[in-house]
């Protein structure tokens, strides 16, 4: 199920976001389409993945620091003005939704402790769990299906085994009519079958296979021959 079909820019934002090559490319090409239930934003640091993901979330009514549409906290207003010039094209509105932002999840967890019974979130404070446990608990307890879920670097707190658990949870939710848009550096998450892997670069945004990504190639090279890679990197 694809709730979000396309995004477009009415103009380039006047802030730093307007100088990001991927954002300029998005404006020049007239938009970006979402064709599959799972879309992955991948690429080097600074290419605009999280900035665009944040703008999509804000345009859809989510709190900029994370949460669902009824979250109304802000510890520091640092999000770009990209969301103000972004148009989101939906097919129908999802019944559920959540914006998981790894870098500000502590603030989200604190907000829940103050303003929620936590029953919908597994019944245990996220602050009483490890970072990784809280991420998985959120996905498995709070994400209800028939929803649009936006995840920014969810692998940040997860071991490789837990990343596999996340993939299984995502797949179960996809089978229950959900859509995911995920910014990630994890080649494990990039291996999700039939995901639309959108590679952000300093030139454009294009769909690739996960084996074409630098993340996959570097990880594979290290695992295949760590001694050779360390010798090349460190000179010893």
PDB file of C-alpha atoms in Angstrom:
ATOM      1  CA  UNK A   1       0.000   0.000   0.000  1.00  0.00           C
ATOM      2  CA  UNK A   2       1.397   3.391  -1.004  1.00  0.00           C
ATOM      3  CA  UNK A   3      -0.221   6.269   0.856  1.00  0.00           C
ATOM      4  CA  UNK A   4       2.462   8.718  -0.205  1.00  0.00           C
ATOM      5  CA  UNK A   5       2.730   8.689  -4.000  1.00  0.00           C
ATOM      6  CA  UNK A   6       4.906  11.685  -4.815  1.00  0.00           C
ATOM      7  CA  UNK A   7       6.633  14.773  -3.449  1.00  0.00           C
ATOM      8  CA  UNK A   8       7.219  18.057  -5.302  1.00  0.00           C
ATOM      9  CA  UNK A   9       8.897  21.368  -4.597  1.00  0.00           C
ATOM     10  CA  UNK A  10       7.098  24.603  -5.431  1.00  0.00           C
ATOM     11  CA  UNK A  11      10.377  26.516  -5.120  1.00  0.00           C
ATOM     12  CA  UNK A  12      13.853  26.129  -3.675  1.00  0.00           C
ATOM     13  CA  UNK A  13      14.015  26.963   0.042  1.00  0.00           C
ATOM     14  CA  UNK A  14      16.090  29.993   0.966  1.00  0.00           C
ATOM     15  CA  UNK A  15      17.962  28.183   3.753  1.00  0.00           C
ATOM     16  CA  UNK A  16      20.926  25.788   3.507  1.00  0.00           C
ATOM     17  CA  UNK A  17      18.498  23.126   2.292  1.00  0.00           C
ATOM     18  CA  UNK A  18      18.190  24.928  -1.028  1.00  0.00           C
ATOM     19  CA  UNK A  19      21.914  24.441  -1.604  1.00  0.00           C
ATOM     20  CA  UNK A  20      21.835  20.671  -1.162  1.00  0.00           C
ATOM     21  CA  UNK A  21      22.366  19.077  -4.612  1.00  0.00           C
ATOM     22  CA  UNK A  22      19.685  16.422  -4.087  1.00  0.00           C
ATOM     23  CA  UNK A  23      17.134  19.099  -3.192  1.00  0.00           C
ATOM     24  CA  UNK A  24      18.041  21.159  -6.265  1.00  0.00           C
ATOM     25  CA  UNK A  25      17.760  18.004  -8.379  1.00  0.00           C
ATOM     26  CA  UNK A  26      14.337  17.269  -6.896  1.00  0.00           C
ATOM     27  CA  UNK A  27      13.180  20.768  -7.834  1.00  0.00           C
ATOM     28  CA  UNK A  28      14.630  20.640 -11.354  1.00  0.00           C
ATOM     29  CA  UNK A  29      13.184  17.182 -12.115  1.00  0.00           C
ATOM     30  CA  UNK A  30       9.717  18.124 -10.922  1.00  0.00           C
ATOM     31  CA  UNK A  31       9.455  15.715  -8.014  1.00  0.00           C
ATOM     32  CA  UNK A  32      10.096  12.237  -6.712  1.00  0.00           C
ATOM     33  CA  UNK A  33       7.696   9.287  -6.980  1.00  0.00           C
ATOM     34  CA  UNK A  34       7.212   6.488  -4.454  1.00  0.00           C
ATOM     35  CA  UNK A  35       6.432   3.272  -6.284  1.00  0.00           C
ATOM     36  CA  UNK A  36       6.947   0.576  -3.645  1.00  0.00           C
ATOM     37  CA  UNK A  37       5.830  -0.051  -0.061  1.00  0.00           C
ATOM     38  CA  UNK A  38       9.427   0.310   1.183  1.00  0.00           C
ATOM     39  CA  UNK A  39      11.609   3.194  -0.034  1.00  0.00           C
ATOM     40  CA  UNK A  40      15.165   3.568   1.244  1.00  0.00           C
ATOM     41  CA  UNK A  41      17.126   6.828   1.115  1.00  0.00           C
ATOM     42  CA  UNK A  42      20.841   5.972   0.998  1.00  0.00           C
ATOM     43  CA  UNK A  43      24.045   7.883   0.263  1.00  0.00           C
ATOM     44  CA  UNK A  44      27.000   9.639   1.823  1.00  0.00           C
ATOM     45  CA  UNK A  45      26.689  11.959   4.826  1.00  0.00           C
ATOM     46  CA  UNK A  46      25.539  15.428   3.818  1.00  0.00           C
ATOM     47  CA  UNK A  47      23.674  14.430   0.667  1.00  0.00           C
ATOM     48  CA  UNK A  48      20.278  15.487   2.041  1.00  0.00           C
ATOM     49  CA  UNK A  49      18.640  12.197   3.025  1.00  0.00           C
ATOM     50  CA  UNK A  50      17.618  13.146   6.550  1.00  0.00           C
ATOM     51  CA  UNK A  51      16.814  16.733   5.565  1.00  0.00           C
ATOM     52  CA  UNK A  52      14.344  15.520   2.939  1.00  0.00           C
ATOM     53  CA  UNK A  53      12.947  12.826   5.233  1.00  0.00           C
ATOM     54  CA  UNK A  54      12.345  15.418   7.957  1.00  0.00           C
ATOM     55  CA  UNK A  55      10.623  17.734   5.465  1.00  0.00           C
ATOM     56  CA  UNK A  56       8.321  14.909   4.334  1.00  0.00           C
ATOM     57  CA  UNK A  57       7.433  14.113   7.941  1.00  0.00           C
ATOM     58  CA  UNK A  58       6.736  17.759   8.829  1.00  0.00           C
ATOM     59  CA  UNK A  59       4.646  18.234   5.660  1.00  0.00           C
ATOM     60  CA  UNK A  60       2.549  15.244   6.686  1.00  0.00           C
ATOM     61  CA  UNK A  61       1.898  16.730  10.114  1.00  0.00           C
ATOM     62  CA  UNK A  62       4.412  14.837  12.225  1.00  0.00           C
ATOM     63  CA  UNK A  63       6.437  16.490  14.969  1.00  0.00           C
ATOM     64  CA  UNK A  64       9.879  17.501  13.660  1.00  0.00           C
ATOM     65  CA  UNK A  65      11.678  15.700  16.502  1.00  0.00           C
ATOM     66  CA  UNK A  66       9.693  12.512  16.076  1.00  0.00           C
ATOM     67  CA  UNK A  67       6.458  10.914  17.159  1.00  0.00           C
ATOM     68  CA  UNK A  68       2.958  10.747  15.785  1.00  0.00           C
ATOM     69  CA  UNK A  69       0.808  13.613  14.572  1.00  0.00           C
ATOM     70  CA  UNK A  70      -0.456  14.420  18.076  1.00  0.00           C
ATOM     71  CA  UNK A  71       3.025  14.968  19.533  1.00  0.00           C
ATOM     72  CA  UNK A  72       3.553  18.646  20.296  1.00  0.00           C
ATOM     73  CA  UNK A  73       6.947  19.079  21.933  1.00  0.00           C
ATOM     74  CA  UNK A  74      10.054  20.905  20.780  1.00  0.00           C
ATOM     75  CA  UNK A  75      13.372  20.993  22.640  1.00  0.00           C
ATOM     76  CA  UNK A  76      15.064  23.094  19.943  1.00  0.00           C
ATOM     77  CA  UNK A  77      13.672  24.309  16.638  1.00  0.00           C
ATOM     78  CA  UNK A  78      16.353  23.245  14.156  1.00  0.00           C
ATOM     79  CA  UNK A  79      14.407  21.786  11.250  1.00  0.00           C
ATOM     80  CA  UNK A  80      14.823  23.368   7.829  1.00  0.00           C
ATOM     81  CA  UNK A  81      12.238  25.344   5.897  1.00  0.00           C
ATOM     82  CA  UNK A  82      12.166  22.665   3.187  1.00  0.00           C
ATOM     83  CA  UNK A  83       8.830  21.375   4.452  1.00  0.00           C
ATOM     84  CA  UNK A  84       7.252  24.772   3.780  1.00  0.00           C
ATOM     85  CA  UNK A  85       7.805  24.465   0.015  1.00  0.00           C
ATOM     86  CA  UNK A  86       7.243  20.707  -0.213  1.00  0.00           C
ATOM     87  CA  UNK A  87       3.992  19.301  -1.564  1.00  0.00           C
ATOM     88  CA  UNK A  88       3.095  15.717  -0.682  1.00  0.00           C
ATOM     89  CA  UNK A  89       0.731  13.799  -2.963  1.00  0.00           C
ATOM     90  CA  UNK A  90      -1.204  11.032  -1.210  1.00  0.00           C
ATOM     91  CA  UNK A  91      -3.548   8.385  -2.552  1.00  0.00           C
ATOM     92  CA  UNK A  92      -5.542   7.959   0.660  1.00  0.00           C
ATOM     93  CA  UNK A  93      -4.768   8.919   4.242  1.00  0.00           C
ATOM     94  CA  UNK A  94      -3.239   6.182   6.409  1.00  0.00           C
ATOM     95  CA  UNK A  95      -4.945   5.125   9.623  1.00  0.00           C
ATOM     96  CA  UNK A  96      -1.675   5.126  11.544  1.00  0.00           C
ATOM     97  CA  UNK A  97       1.711   6.803  11.298  1.00  0.00           C
ATOM     98  CA  UNK A  98       4.920   7.599  13.138  1.00  0.00           C
ATOM     99  CA  UNK A  99       8.178   9.477  12.573  1.00  0.00           C
ATOM    100  CA  UNK A 100      11.095   7.687  14.250  1.00  0.00           C
ATOM    101  CA  UNK A 101      14.140   9.934  14.406  1.00  0.00           C
ATOM    102  CA  UNK A 102      17.168   8.257  15.977  1.00  0.00           C
ATOM    103  CA  UNK A 103      19.012  11.439  16.976  1.00  0.00           C
ATOM    104  CA  UNK A 104      16.100  12.853  18.992  1.00  0.00           C
ATOM    105  CA  UNK A 105      14.504   9.636  20.243  1.00  0.00           C
ATOM    106  CA  UNK A 106      15.518  10.481  23.835  1.00  0.00           C
ATOM    107  CA  UNK A 107      13.260  13.555  23.628  1.00  0.00           C
ATOM    108  CA  UNK A 108      10.429  11.451  22.216  1.00  0.00           C
ATOM    109  CA  UNK A 109      10.785   8.930  25.042  1.00  0.00           C
ATOM    110  CA  UNK A 110      10.755  11.737  27.630  1.00  0.00           C
ATOM    111  CA  UNK A 111       7.609  13.220  26.098  1.00  0.00           C
ATOM    112  CA  UNK A 112       5.892   9.829  26.321  1.00  0.00           C
ATOM    113  CA  UNK A 113       6.854   9.464  29.981  1.00  0.00           C
ATOM    114  CA  UNK A 114       5.190  12.799  30.717  1.00  0.00           C
ATOM    115  CA  UNK A 115       2.120  12.537  28.511  1.00  0.00           C
ATOM    116  CA  UNK A 116       1.178   8.887  27.869  1.00  0.00           C
ATOM    117  CA  UNK A 117       0.012   5.844  29.793  1.00  0.00           C
ATOM    118  CA  UNK A 118       2.591   3.904  27.705  1.00  0.00           C
ATOM    119  CA  UNK A 119       0.086   1.056  27.253  1.00  0.00           C
ATOM    120  CA  UNK A 120       0.110   1.624  23.516  1.00  0.00           C
ATOM    121  CA  UNK A 121       3.913   1.472  23.588  1.00  0.00           C
ATOM    122  CA  UNK A 122       4.371  -1.852  25.385  1.00  0.00           C
ATOM    123  CA  UNK A 123       3.705  -0.637  28.928  1.00  0.00           C
ATOM    124  CA  UNK A 124       7.372   0.034  29.841  1.00  0.00           C
ATOM    125  CA  UNK A 125       9.153   3.391  29.707  1.00  0.00           C
ATOM    126  CA  UNK A 126      11.643   3.556  26.858  1.00  0.00           C
ATOM    127  CA  UNK A 127      14.100   5.058  29.344  1.00  0.00           C
ATOM    128  CA  UNK A 128      13.919   1.785  31.295  1.00  0.00           C
ATOM    129  CA  UNK A 129      15.085  -0.154  28.228  1.00  0.00           C
ATOM    130  CA  UNK A 130      18.296  -0.155  26.239  1.00  0.00           C
ATOM    131  CA  UNK A 131      18.377   2.091  23.198  1.00  0.00           C
ATOM    132  CA  UNK A 132      17.987  -0.866  20.835  1.00  0.00           C
ATOM    133  CA  UNK A 133      15.267  -2.521  22.894  1.00  0.00           C
ATOM    134  CA  UNK A 134      13.266   0.700  22.930  1.00  0.00           C
ATOM    135  CA  UNK A 135      13.486   1.050  19.140  1.00  0.00           C
ATOM    136  CA  UNK A 136      12.198  -2.468  18.549  1.00  0.00           C
ATOM    137  CA  UNK A 137       9.578  -2.104  21.266  1.00  0.00           C
ATOM    138  CA  UNK A 138       8.271   1.004  19.523  1.00  0.00           C
ATOM    139  CA  UNK A 139       7.996  -0.756  16.168  1.00  0.00           C
ATOM    140  CA  UNK A 140       6.478  -3.992  17.465  1.00  0.00           C
ATOM    141  CA  UNK A 141       4.055  -2.423  19.958  1.00  0.00           C
ATOM    142  CA  UNK A 142       3.150   1.010  18.586  1.00  0.00           C
ATOM    143  CA  UNK A 143       3.124   0.448  14.814  1.00  0.00           C
ATOM    144  CA  UNK A 144      -0.354  -0.964  14.189  1.00  0.00           C
ATOM    145  CA  UNK A 145      -0.480  -1.439  10.431  1.00  0.00           C
ATOM    146  CA  UNK A 146      -2.433   0.426   7.757  1.00  0.00           C
ATOM    147  CA  UNK A 147       0.098   3.143   8.358  1.00  0.00           C
ATOM    148  CA  UNK A 148       2.820   5.364   6.958  1.00  0.00           C
ATOM    149  CA  UNK A 149       6.064   5.067   8.909  1.00  0.00           C
ATOM    150  CA  UNK A 150       9.060   7.355   8.406  1.00  0.00           C
ATOM    151  CA  UNK A 151      12.311   6.131   9.956  1.00  0.00           C
ATOM    152  CA  UNK A 152      15.552   8.109  10.122  1.00  0.00           C
ATOM    153  CA  UNK A 153      18.570   5.822  10.636  1.00  0.00           C
ATOM    154  CA  UNK A 154      16.747   3.197  12.735  1.00  0.00           C
ATOM    155  CA  UNK A 155      19.889   1.035  12.702  1.00  0.00           C
ATOM    156  CA  UNK A 156      21.670   3.551  14.959  1.00  0.00           C
ATOM    157  CA  UNK A 157      20.721   1.611  18.098  1.00  0.00           C
ATOM    158  CA  UNK A 158      20.455  -1.884  16.656  1.00  0.00           C
ATOM    159  CA  UNK A 159      22.898  -4.773  16.529  1.00  0.00           C
ATOM    160  CA  UNK A 160      23.031  -6.768  13.270  1.00  0.00           C
ATOM    161  CA  UNK A 161      20.703  -9.383  14.805  1.00  0.00           C
ATOM    162  CA  UNK A 162      18.222  -6.719  15.869  1.00  0.00           C
ATOM    163  CA  UNK A 163      18.379  -5.153  12.408  1.00  0.00           C
ATOM    164  CA  UNK A 164      17.193  -8.497  11.062  1.00  0.00           C
ATOM    165  CA  UNK A 165      14.374  -8.402  13.626  1.00  0.00           C
ATOM    166  CA  UNK A 166      13.485  -4.927  12.363  1.00  0.00           C
ATOM    167  CA  UNK A 167      13.349  -6.201   8.784  1.00  0.00           C
ATOM    168  CA  UNK A 168      10.959  -8.965   9.858  1.00  0.00           C
ATOM    169  CA  UNK A 169       8.756  -6.435  11.667  1.00  0.00           C
ATOM    170  CA  UNK A 170       8.746  -4.131   8.633  1.00  0.00           C
ATOM    171  CA  UNK A 171       7.745  -6.997   6.373  1.00  0.00           C
ATOM    172  CA  UNK A 172       4.890  -7.978   8.676  1.00  0.00           C
ATOM    173  CA  UNK A 173       3.613  -4.392   8.652  1.00  0.00           C
ATOM    174  CA  UNK A 174       3.931  -4.178   4.855  1.00  0.00           C
ATOM    175  CA  UNK A 175       1.704  -7.265   4.672  1.00  0.00           C
ATOM    176  CA  UNK A 176      -0.754  -5.283   6.792  1.00  0.00           C
ATOM    177  CA  UNK A 177      -1.013  -2.452   4.269  1.00  0.00           C
ATOM    178  CA  UNK A 178       1.777  -0.207   5.505  1.00  0.00           C
ATOM    179  CA  UNK A 179       4.330   1.992   3.744  1.00  0.00           C
ATOM    180  CA  UNK A 180       7.849   2.805   4.948  1.00  0.00           C
ATOM    181  CA  UNK A 181      10.251   5.572   3.974  1.00  0.00           C
ATOM    182  CA  UNK A 182      13.621   4.992   5.613  1.00  0.00           C
ATOM    183  CA  UNK A 183      16.928   6.862   5.570  1.00  0.00           C
ATOM    184  CA  UNK A 184      19.679   4.363   6.340  1.00  0.00           C
ATOM    185  CA  UNK A 185      23.380   3.561   6.136  1.00  0.00           C
ATOM    186  CA  UNK A 186      22.824  -0.115   6.914  1.00  0.00           C
ATOM    187  CA  UNK A 187      23.540  -2.626   4.110  1.00  0.00           C
ATOM    188  CA  UNK A 188      21.474  -5.109   6.135  1.00  0.00           C
ATOM    189  CA  UNK A 189      18.353  -2.967   5.918  1.00  0.00           C
ATOM    190  CA  UNK A 190      19.167  -2.180   2.263  1.00  0.00           C
ATOM    191  CA  UNK A 191      18.839  -5.911   1.543  1.00  0.00           C
ATOM    192  CA  UNK A 192      15.083  -5.797   2.200  1.00  0.00           C
ATOM    193  CA  UNK A 193      13.539  -7.587  -0.818  1.00  0.00           C
ATOM    194  CA  UNK A 194      12.037  -5.375  -3.513  1.00  0.00           C
ATOM    195  CA  UNK A 195      12.772  -2.113  -1.718  1.00  0.00           C
ATOM    196  CA  UNK A 196      13.212   0.979  -3.880  1.00  0.00           C
ATOM    197  CA  UNK A 197      16.753   2.025  -2.968  1.00  0.00           C
ATOM    198  CA  UNK A 198      17.152   5.704  -3.847  1.00  0.00           C
ATOM    199  CA  UNK A 199      20.801   6.759  -3.918  1.00  0.00           C
ATOM    200  CA  UNK A 200      21.464  10.421  -3.036  1.00  0.00           C
ATOM    201  CA  UNK A 201      24.645  11.919  -4.463  1.00  0.00           C
ATOM    202  CA  UNK A 202      26.119  15.349  -5.189  1.00  0.00           C
ATOM    203  CA  UNK A 203      24.547  15.118  -8.661  1.00  0.00           C
ATOM    204  CA  UNK A 204      21.141  13.467  -8.442  1.00  0.00           C
ATOM    205  CA  UNK A 205      18.809  10.926  -6.846  1.00  0.00           C
ATOM    206  CA  UNK A 206      18.493   7.599  -8.634  1.00  0.00           C
ATOM    207  CA  UNK A 207      17.164   4.117  -7.952  1.00  0.00           C
ATOM    208  CA  UNK A 208      19.843   1.421  -7.646  1.00  0.00           C
ATOM    209  CA  UNK A 209      20.180  -2.136  -6.407  1.00  0.00           C
ATOM    210  CA  UNK A 210      21.642  -2.399  -2.923  1.00  0.00           C
ATOM    211  CA  UNK A 211      24.704  -4.148  -4.346  1.00  0.00           C
ATOM    212  CA  UNK A 212      25.486  -0.966  -6.283  1.00  0.00           C
ATOM    213  CA  UNK A 213      25.809   1.079  -3.111  1.00  0.00           C
ATOM    214  CA  UNK A 214      29.137   1.994  -1.552  1.00  0.00           C
ATOM    215  CA  UNK A 215      27.770   0.731   1.763  1.00  0.00           C
ATOM    216  CA  UNK A 216      27.474  -2.792   0.367  1.00  0.00           C
ATOM    217  CA  UNK A 217      30.776  -2.744  -1.530  1.00  0.00           C
ATOM    218  CA  UNK A 218      32.860  -1.477   1.398  1.00  0.00           C
ATOM    219  CA  UNK A 219      31.204  -3.791   3.915  1.00  0.00           C
ATOM    220  CA  UNK A 220      31.693  -6.781   1.636  1.00  0.00           C
ATOM    221  CA  UNK A 221      35.342  -5.893   1.001  1.00  0.00           C
ATOM    222  CA  UNK A 222      36.051  -5.709   4.739  1.00  0.00           C
ATOM    223  CA  UNK A 223      34.266  -8.971   5.518  1.00  0.00           C
ATOM    224  CA  UNK A 224      35.915 -10.782   2.598  1.00  0.00           C
ATOM    225  CA  UNK A 225      39.441  -9.671   3.516  1.00  0.00           C
ATOM    226  CA  UNK A 226      39.704  -7.515   6.662  1.00  0.00           C
ATOM    227  CA  UNK A 227      43.501  -7.757   6.813  1.00  0.00           C
ATOM    228  CA  UNK A 228      43.878  -6.381   3.297  1.00  0.00           C
ATOM    229  CA  UNK A 229      41.467  -3.516   3.970  1.00  0.00           C
ATOM    230  CA  UNK A 230      43.149  -2.583   7.245  1.00  0.00           C
ATOM    231  CA  UNK A 231      46.587  -2.701   5.580  1.00  0.00           C
ATOM    232  CA  UNK A 232      45.323  -0.398   2.831  1.00  0.00           C
ATOM    233  CA  UNK A 233      43.701   1.952   5.364  1.00  0.00           C
ATOM    234  CA  UNK A 234      46.366   2.004   8.070  1.00  0.00           C
ATOM    235  CA  UNK A 235      49.509   1.067   6.146  1.00  0.00           C
ATOM    236  CA  UNK A 236      50.285  -1.869   8.429  1.00  0.00           C
TER     237      UNK A 236
END
